[in-house]
PDB file of C-alpha atoms in Angstrom:
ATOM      1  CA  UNK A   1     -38.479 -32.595 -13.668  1.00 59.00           C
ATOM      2  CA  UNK A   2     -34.758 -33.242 -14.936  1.00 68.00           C
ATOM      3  CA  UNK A   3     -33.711 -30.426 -12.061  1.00 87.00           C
ATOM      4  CA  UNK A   4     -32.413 -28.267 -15.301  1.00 94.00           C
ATOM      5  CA  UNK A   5     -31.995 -24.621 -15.222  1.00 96.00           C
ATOM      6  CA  UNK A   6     -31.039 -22.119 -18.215  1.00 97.00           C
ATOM      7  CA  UNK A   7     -29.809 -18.425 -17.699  1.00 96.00           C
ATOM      8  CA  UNK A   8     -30.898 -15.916 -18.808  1.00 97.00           C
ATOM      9  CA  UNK A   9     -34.696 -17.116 -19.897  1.00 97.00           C
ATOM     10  CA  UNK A  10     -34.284 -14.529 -22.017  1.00 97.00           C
ATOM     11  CA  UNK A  11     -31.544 -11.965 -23.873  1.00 97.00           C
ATOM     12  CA  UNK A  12     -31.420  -9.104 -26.570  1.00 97.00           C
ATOM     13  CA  UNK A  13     -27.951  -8.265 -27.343  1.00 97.00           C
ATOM     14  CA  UNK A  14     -26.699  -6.411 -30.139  1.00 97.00           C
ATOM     15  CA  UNK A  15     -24.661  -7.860 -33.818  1.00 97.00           C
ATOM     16  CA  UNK A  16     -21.289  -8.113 -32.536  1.00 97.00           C
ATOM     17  CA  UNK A  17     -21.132  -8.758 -28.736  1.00 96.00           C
ATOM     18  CA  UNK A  18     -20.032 -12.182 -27.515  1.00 96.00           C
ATOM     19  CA  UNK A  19     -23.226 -14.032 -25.500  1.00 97.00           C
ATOM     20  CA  UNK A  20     -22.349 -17.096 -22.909  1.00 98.00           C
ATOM     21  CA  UNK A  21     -25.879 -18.998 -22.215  1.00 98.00           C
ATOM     22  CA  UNK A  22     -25.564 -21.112 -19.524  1.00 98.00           C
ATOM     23  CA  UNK A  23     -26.983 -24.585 -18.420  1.00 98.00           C
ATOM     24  CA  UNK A  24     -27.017 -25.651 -14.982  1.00 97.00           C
ATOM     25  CA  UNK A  25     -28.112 -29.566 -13.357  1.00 95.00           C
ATOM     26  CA  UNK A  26     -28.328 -31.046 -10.321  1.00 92.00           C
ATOM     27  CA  UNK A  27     -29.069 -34.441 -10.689  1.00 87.00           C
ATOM     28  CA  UNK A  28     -25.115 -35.491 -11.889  1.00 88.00           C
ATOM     29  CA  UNK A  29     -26.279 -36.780 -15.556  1.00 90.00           C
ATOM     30  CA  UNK A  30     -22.704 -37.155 -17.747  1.00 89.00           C
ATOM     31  CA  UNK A  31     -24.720 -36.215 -21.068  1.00 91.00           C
ATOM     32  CA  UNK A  32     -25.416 -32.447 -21.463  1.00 94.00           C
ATOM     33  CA  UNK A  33     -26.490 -30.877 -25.088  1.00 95.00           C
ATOM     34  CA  UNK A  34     -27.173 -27.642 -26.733  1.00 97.00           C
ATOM     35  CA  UNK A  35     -30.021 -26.941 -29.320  1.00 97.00           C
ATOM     36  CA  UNK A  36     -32.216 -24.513 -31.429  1.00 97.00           C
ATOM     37  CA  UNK A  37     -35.118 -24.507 -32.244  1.00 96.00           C
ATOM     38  CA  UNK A  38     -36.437 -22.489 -35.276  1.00 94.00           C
ATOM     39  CA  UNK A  39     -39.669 -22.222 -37.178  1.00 88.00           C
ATOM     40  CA  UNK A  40     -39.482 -24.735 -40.139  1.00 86.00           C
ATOM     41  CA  UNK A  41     -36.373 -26.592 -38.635  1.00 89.00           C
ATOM     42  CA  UNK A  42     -37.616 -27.988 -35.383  1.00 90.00           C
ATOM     43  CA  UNK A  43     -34.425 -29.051 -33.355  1.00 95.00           C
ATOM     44  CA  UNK A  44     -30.889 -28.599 -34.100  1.00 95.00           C
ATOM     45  CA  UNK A  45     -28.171 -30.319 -31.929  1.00 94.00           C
ATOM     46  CA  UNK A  46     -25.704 -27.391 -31.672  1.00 96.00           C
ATOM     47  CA  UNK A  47     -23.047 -29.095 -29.748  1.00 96.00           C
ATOM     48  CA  UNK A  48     -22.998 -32.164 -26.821  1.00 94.00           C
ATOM     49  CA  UNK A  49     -21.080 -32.831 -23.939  1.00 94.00           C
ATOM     50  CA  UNK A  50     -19.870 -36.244 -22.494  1.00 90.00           C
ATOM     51  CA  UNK A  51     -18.394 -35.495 -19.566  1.00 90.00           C
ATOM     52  CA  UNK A  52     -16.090 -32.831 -17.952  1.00 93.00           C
ATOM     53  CA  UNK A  53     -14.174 -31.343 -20.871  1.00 91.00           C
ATOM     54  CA  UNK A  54     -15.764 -33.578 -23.311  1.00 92.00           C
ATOM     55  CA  UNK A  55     -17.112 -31.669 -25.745  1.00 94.00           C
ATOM     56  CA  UNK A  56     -18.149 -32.506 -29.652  1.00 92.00           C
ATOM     57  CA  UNK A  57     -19.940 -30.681 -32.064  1.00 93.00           C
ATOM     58  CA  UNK A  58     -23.736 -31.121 -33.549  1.00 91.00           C
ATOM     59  CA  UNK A  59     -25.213 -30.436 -36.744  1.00 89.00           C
ATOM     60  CA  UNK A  60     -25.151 -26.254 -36.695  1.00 95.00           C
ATOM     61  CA  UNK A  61     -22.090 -25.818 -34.214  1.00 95.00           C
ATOM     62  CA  UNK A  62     -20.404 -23.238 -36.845  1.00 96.00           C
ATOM     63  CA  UNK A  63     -20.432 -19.898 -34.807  1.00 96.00           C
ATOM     64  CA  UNK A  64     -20.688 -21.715 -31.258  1.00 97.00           C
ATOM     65  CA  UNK A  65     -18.476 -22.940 -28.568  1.00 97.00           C
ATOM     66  CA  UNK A  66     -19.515 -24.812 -25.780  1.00 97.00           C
ATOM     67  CA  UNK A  67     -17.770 -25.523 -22.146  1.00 97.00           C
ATOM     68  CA  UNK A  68     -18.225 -27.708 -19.295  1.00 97.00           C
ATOM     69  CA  UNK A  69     -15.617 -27.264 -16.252  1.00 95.00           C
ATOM     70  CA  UNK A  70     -17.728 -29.488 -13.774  1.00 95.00           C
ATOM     71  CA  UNK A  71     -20.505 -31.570 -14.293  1.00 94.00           C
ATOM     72  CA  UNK A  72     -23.422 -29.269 -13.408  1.00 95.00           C
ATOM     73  CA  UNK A  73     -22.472 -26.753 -16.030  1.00 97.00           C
ATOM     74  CA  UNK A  74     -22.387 -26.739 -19.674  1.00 98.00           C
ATOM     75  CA  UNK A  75     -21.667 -23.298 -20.888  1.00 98.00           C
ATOM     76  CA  UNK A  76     -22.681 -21.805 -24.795  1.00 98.00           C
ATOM     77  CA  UNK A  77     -21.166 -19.022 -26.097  1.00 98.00           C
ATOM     78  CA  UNK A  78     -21.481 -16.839 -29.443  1.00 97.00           C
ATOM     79  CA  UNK A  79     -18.015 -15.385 -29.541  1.00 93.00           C
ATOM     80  CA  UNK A  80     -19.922 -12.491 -32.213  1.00 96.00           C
ATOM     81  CA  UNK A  81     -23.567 -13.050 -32.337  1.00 97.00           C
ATOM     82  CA  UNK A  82     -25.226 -12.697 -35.957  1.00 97.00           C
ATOM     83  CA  UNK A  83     -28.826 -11.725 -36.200  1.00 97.00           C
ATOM     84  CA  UNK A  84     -29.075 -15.494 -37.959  1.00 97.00           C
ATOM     85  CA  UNK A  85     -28.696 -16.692 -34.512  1.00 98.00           C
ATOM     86  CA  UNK A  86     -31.660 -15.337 -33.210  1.00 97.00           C
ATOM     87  CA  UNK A  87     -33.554 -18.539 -31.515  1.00 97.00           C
ATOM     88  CA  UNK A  88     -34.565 -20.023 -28.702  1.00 98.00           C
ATOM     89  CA  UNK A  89     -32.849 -21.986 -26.929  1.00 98.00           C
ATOM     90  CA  UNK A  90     -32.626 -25.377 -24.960  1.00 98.00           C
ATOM     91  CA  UNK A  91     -30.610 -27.925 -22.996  1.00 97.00           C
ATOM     92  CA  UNK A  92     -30.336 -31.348 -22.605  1.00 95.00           C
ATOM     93  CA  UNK A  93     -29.666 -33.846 -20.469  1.00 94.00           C
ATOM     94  CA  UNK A  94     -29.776 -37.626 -21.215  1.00 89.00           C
ATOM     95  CA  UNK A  95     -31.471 -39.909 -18.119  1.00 80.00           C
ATOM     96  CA  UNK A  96     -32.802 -43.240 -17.790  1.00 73.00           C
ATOM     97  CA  UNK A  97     -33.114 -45.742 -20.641  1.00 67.00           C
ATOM     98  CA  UNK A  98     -31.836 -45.566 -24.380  1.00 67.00           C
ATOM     99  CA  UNK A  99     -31.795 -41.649 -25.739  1.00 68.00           C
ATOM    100  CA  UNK A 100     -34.510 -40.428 -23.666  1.00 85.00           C
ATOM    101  CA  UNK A 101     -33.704 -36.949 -23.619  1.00 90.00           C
ATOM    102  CA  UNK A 102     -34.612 -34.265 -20.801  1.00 93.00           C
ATOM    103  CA  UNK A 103     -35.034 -30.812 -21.829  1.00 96.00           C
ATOM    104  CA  UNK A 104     -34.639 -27.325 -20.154  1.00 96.00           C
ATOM    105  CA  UNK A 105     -36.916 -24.446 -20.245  1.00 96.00           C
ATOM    106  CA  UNK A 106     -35.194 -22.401 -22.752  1.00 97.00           C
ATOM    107  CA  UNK A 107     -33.709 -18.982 -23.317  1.00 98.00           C
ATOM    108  CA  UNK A 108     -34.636 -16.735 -26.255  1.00 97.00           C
ATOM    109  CA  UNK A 109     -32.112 -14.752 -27.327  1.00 98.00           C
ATOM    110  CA  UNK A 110     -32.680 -12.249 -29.870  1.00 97.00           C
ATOM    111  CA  UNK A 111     -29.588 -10.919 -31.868  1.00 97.00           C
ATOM    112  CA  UNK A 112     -30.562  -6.894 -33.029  1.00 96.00           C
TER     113      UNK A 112
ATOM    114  CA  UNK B   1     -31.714 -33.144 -46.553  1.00 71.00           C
ATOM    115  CA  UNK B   2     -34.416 -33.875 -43.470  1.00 82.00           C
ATOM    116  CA  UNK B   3     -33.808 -37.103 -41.971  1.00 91.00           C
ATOM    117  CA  UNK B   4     -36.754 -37.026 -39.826  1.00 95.00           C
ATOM    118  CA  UNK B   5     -40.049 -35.573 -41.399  1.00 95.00           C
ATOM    119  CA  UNK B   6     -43.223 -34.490 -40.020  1.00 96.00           C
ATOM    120  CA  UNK B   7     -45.208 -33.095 -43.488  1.00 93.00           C
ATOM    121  CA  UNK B   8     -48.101 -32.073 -41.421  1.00 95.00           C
ATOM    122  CA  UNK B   9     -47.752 -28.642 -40.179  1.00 95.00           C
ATOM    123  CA  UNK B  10     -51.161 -28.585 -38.152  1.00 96.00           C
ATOM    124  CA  UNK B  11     -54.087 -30.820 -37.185  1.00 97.00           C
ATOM    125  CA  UNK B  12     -57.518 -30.068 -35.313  1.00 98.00           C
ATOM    126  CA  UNK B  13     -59.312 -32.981 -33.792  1.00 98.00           C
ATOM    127  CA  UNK B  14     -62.904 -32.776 -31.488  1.00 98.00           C
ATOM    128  CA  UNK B  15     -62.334 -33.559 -27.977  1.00 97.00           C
ATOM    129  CA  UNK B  16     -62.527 -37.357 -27.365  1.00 97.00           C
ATOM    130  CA  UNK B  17     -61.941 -38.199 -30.706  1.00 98.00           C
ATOM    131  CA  UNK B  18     -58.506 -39.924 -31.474  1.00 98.00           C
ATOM    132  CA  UNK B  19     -55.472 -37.784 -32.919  1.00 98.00           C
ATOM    133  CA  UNK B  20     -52.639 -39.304 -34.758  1.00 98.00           C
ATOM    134  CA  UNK B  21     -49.527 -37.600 -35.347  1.00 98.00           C
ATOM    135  CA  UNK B  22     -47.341 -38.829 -38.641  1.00 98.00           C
ATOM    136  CA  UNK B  23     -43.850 -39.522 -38.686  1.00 98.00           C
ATOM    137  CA  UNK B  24     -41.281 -40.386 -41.837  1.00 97.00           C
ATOM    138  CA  UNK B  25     -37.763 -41.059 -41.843  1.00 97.00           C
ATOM    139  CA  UNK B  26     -35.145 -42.045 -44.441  1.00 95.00           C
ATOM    140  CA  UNK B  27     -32.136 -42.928 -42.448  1.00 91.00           C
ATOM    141  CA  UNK B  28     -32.519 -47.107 -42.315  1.00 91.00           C
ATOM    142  CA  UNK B  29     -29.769 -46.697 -39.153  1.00 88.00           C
ATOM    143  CA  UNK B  30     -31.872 -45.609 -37.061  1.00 91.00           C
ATOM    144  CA  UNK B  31     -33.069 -47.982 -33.854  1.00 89.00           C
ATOM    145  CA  UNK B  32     -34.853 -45.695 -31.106  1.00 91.00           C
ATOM    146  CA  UNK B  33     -37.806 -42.995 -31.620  1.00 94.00           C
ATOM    147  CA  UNK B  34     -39.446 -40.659 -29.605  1.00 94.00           C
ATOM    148  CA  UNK B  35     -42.130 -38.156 -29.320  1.00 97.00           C
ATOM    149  CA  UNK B  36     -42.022 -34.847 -27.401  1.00 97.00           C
ATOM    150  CA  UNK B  37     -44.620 -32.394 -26.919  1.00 97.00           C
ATOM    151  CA  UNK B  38     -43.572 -28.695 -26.041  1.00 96.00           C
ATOM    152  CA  UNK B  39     -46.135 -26.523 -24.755  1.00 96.00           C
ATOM    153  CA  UNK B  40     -45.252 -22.470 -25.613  1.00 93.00           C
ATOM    154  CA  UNK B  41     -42.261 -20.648 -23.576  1.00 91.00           C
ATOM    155  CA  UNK B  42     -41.798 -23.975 -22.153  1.00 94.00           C
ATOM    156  CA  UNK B  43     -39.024 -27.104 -23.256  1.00 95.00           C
ATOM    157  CA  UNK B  44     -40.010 -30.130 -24.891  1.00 96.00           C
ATOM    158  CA  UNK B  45     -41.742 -33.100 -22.348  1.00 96.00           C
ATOM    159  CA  UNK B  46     -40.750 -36.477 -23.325  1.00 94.00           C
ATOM    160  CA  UNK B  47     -43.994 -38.216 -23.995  1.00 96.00           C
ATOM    161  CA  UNK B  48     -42.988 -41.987 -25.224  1.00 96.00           C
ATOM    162  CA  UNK B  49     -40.813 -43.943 -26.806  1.00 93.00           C
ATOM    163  CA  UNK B  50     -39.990 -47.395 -28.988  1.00 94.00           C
ATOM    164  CA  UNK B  51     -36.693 -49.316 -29.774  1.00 91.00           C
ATOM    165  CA  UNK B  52     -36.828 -50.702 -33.339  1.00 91.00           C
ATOM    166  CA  UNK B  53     -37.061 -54.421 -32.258  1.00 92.00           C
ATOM    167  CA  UNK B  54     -40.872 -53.360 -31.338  1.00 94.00           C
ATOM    168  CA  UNK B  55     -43.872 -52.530 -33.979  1.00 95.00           C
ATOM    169  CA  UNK B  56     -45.781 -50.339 -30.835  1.00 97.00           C
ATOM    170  CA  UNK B  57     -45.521 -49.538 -27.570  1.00 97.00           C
ATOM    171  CA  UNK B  58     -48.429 -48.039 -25.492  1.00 97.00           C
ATOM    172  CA  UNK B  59     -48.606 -45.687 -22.220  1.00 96.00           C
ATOM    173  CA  UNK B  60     -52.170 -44.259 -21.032  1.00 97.00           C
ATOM    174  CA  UNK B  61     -53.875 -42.576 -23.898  1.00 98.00           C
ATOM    175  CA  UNK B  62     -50.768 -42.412 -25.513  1.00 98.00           C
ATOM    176  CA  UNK B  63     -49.759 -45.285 -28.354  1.00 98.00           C
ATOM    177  CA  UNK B  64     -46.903 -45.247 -30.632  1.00 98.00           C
ATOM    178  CA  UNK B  65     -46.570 -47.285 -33.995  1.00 98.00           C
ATOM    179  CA  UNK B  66     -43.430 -48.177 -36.142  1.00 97.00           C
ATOM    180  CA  UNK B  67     -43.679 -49.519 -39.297  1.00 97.00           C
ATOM    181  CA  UNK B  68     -39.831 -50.223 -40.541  1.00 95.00           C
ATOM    182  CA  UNK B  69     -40.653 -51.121 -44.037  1.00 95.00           C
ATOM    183  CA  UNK B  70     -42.331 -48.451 -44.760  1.00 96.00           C
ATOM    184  CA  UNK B  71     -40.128 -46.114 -42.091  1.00 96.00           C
ATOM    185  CA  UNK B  72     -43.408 -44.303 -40.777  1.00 97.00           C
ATOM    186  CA  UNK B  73     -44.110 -44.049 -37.090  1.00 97.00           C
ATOM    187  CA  UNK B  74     -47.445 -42.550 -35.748  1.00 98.00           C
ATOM    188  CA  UNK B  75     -48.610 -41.127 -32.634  1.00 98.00           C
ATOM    189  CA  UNK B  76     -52.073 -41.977 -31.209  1.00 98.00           C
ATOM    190  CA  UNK B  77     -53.868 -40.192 -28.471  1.00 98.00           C
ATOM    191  CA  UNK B  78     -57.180 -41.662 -27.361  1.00 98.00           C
ATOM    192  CA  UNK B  79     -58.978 -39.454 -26.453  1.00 98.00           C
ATOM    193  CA  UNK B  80     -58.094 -36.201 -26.894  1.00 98.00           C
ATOM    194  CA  UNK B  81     -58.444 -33.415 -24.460  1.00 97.00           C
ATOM    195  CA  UNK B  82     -57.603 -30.192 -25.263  1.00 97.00           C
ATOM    196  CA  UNK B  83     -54.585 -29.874 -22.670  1.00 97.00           C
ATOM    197  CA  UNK B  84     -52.928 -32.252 -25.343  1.00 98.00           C
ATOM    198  CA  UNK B  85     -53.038 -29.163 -27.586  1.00 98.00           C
ATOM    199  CA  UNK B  86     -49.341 -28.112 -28.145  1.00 97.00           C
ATOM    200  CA  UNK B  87     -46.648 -29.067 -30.740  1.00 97.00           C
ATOM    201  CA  UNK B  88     -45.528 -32.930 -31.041  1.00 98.00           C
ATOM    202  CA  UNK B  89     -42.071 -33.247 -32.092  1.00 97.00           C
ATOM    203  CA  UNK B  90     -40.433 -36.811 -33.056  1.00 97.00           C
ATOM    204  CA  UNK B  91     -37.374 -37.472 -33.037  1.00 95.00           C
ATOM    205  CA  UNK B  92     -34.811 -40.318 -33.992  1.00 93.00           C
ATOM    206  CA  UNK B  93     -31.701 -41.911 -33.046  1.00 88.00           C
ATOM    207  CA  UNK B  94     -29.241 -44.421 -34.370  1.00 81.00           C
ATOM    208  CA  UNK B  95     -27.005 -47.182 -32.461  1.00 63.00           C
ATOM    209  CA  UNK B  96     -28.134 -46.384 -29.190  1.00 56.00           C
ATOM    210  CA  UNK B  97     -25.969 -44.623 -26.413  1.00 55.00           C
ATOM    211  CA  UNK B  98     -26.324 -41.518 -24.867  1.00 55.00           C
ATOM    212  CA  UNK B  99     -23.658 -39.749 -27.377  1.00 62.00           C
ATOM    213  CA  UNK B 100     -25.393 -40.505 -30.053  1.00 66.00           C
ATOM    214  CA  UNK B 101     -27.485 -37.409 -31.593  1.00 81.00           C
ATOM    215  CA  UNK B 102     -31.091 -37.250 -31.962  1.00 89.00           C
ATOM    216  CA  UNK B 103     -32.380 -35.653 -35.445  1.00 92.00           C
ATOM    217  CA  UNK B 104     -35.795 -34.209 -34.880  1.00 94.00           C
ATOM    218  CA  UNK B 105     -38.957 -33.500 -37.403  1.00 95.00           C
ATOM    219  CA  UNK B 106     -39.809 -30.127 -37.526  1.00 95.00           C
ATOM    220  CA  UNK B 107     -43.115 -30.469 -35.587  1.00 96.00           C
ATOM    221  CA  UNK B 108     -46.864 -31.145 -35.871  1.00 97.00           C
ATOM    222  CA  UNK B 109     -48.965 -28.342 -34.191  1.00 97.00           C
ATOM    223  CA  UNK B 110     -52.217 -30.390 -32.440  1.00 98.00           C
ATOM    224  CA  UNK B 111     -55.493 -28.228 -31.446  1.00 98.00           C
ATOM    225  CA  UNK B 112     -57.995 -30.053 -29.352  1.00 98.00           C
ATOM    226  CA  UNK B 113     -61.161 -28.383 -29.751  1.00 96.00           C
ATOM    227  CA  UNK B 114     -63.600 -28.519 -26.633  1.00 92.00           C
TER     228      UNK B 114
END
């Protein structure tokens, strides 16, 4: 257990209306990402964080921002979410050796 | 253009027989791969993992394989029990650091039957 939470597990929200998913740690880790997983895609790195208002962007980061104020937070928004960003959603943390890669539970969001 | 591939949608193996999960890649830059499994409504578990300056790497029941001529990596699980019945993801990474992005395949969906 990577002590990662996401919030909400899950969300419907309507075309239009802005969406902020956020991440939260406990465990102090400087590496936080965002990613979706689709059917046919399997993960996309949306956008990473490298420490406290270090922010870059992943493969699919068009239509996403991302913040991180303190360390145990790394925000995602959809300023105006588009159905096409119906998905479900996970974050990342990076602990221990090389890439190794700890992952949250996830939040599906579903864009009507 | 998928850097990472996984061309096997599904696989079904008998309990306590072995399962082996396929991995391609094209990007010759890449130096660390891992495997995840992900279990429904749940996030991906790390499983295992090998730096390019190995050819395997081995934890319980669980053995990976790189081949870097032919840029195939493989997945073994001997023997399968069906709580290993989820989807297997690999994934890859190049120059090592925690920055750097991992490109996943697209997942391998694994039924153990009893």
């Amino acid at each position: 257990d990577a002590g990662i939470t996401q919030s909400p597990r899950h969300k419907v929200t309507e075309t239009g209306t802005p969406v902020t998913l956020r991440c939260h740690q406990t465990e102090n880790h400087r590496y936080m990402y965002w990613y979706r997983q689709d059917p046919g895609h399997g993960l996309r790195l949306i956008h990473y964080s490298y420490g406290v208002k270090d922010t870059d962007k992943g493969e699919v980061s068009d239509g996403y921002s991302v913040s991180r104020s303190k360390t145990e937070d790394f925000l995602l928004t959809l300023e105006s979410a588009t159905s096409s960003q119906t998905s479900v959603y996970f974050c990342a943390i990076t602990a221990g050796a090389g890439d190794t890669q700890y992952f949250g539970p996830g939040t599906r969001l579903t864009v009507l | 253009d998928q850097q990472v591939k996984q061309n096997s949608p599904s696989l079904s193996v008998q309990e306590g027989r072995i399962s082996i999960l396929n991995c391609d890649y094209t990007n010759s830059m890449f130096d660390y791969f891992l495997w995840y499994k992900k279990y429904p409504a749940e996030g991906p578990t790390f499983l295992i993992s090998i730096s390019s300056i190995k050819d395997k790497n081995e934890d319980g029941r669980f053995t990976v394989f790189l081949n870097k001529s032919a840029k195939h990596l493989s997945l073994h699980i001997v023997p399968s029990q069906p709580g290993d019945s989820a989807v297997y993801f690999c994934a890859a990474s190049a120059y090592g650091g925690a920055t750097n992005k991992l490109i996943f395949g697209t997942g391998t969906l694994l039924a153990v039957q009893p």
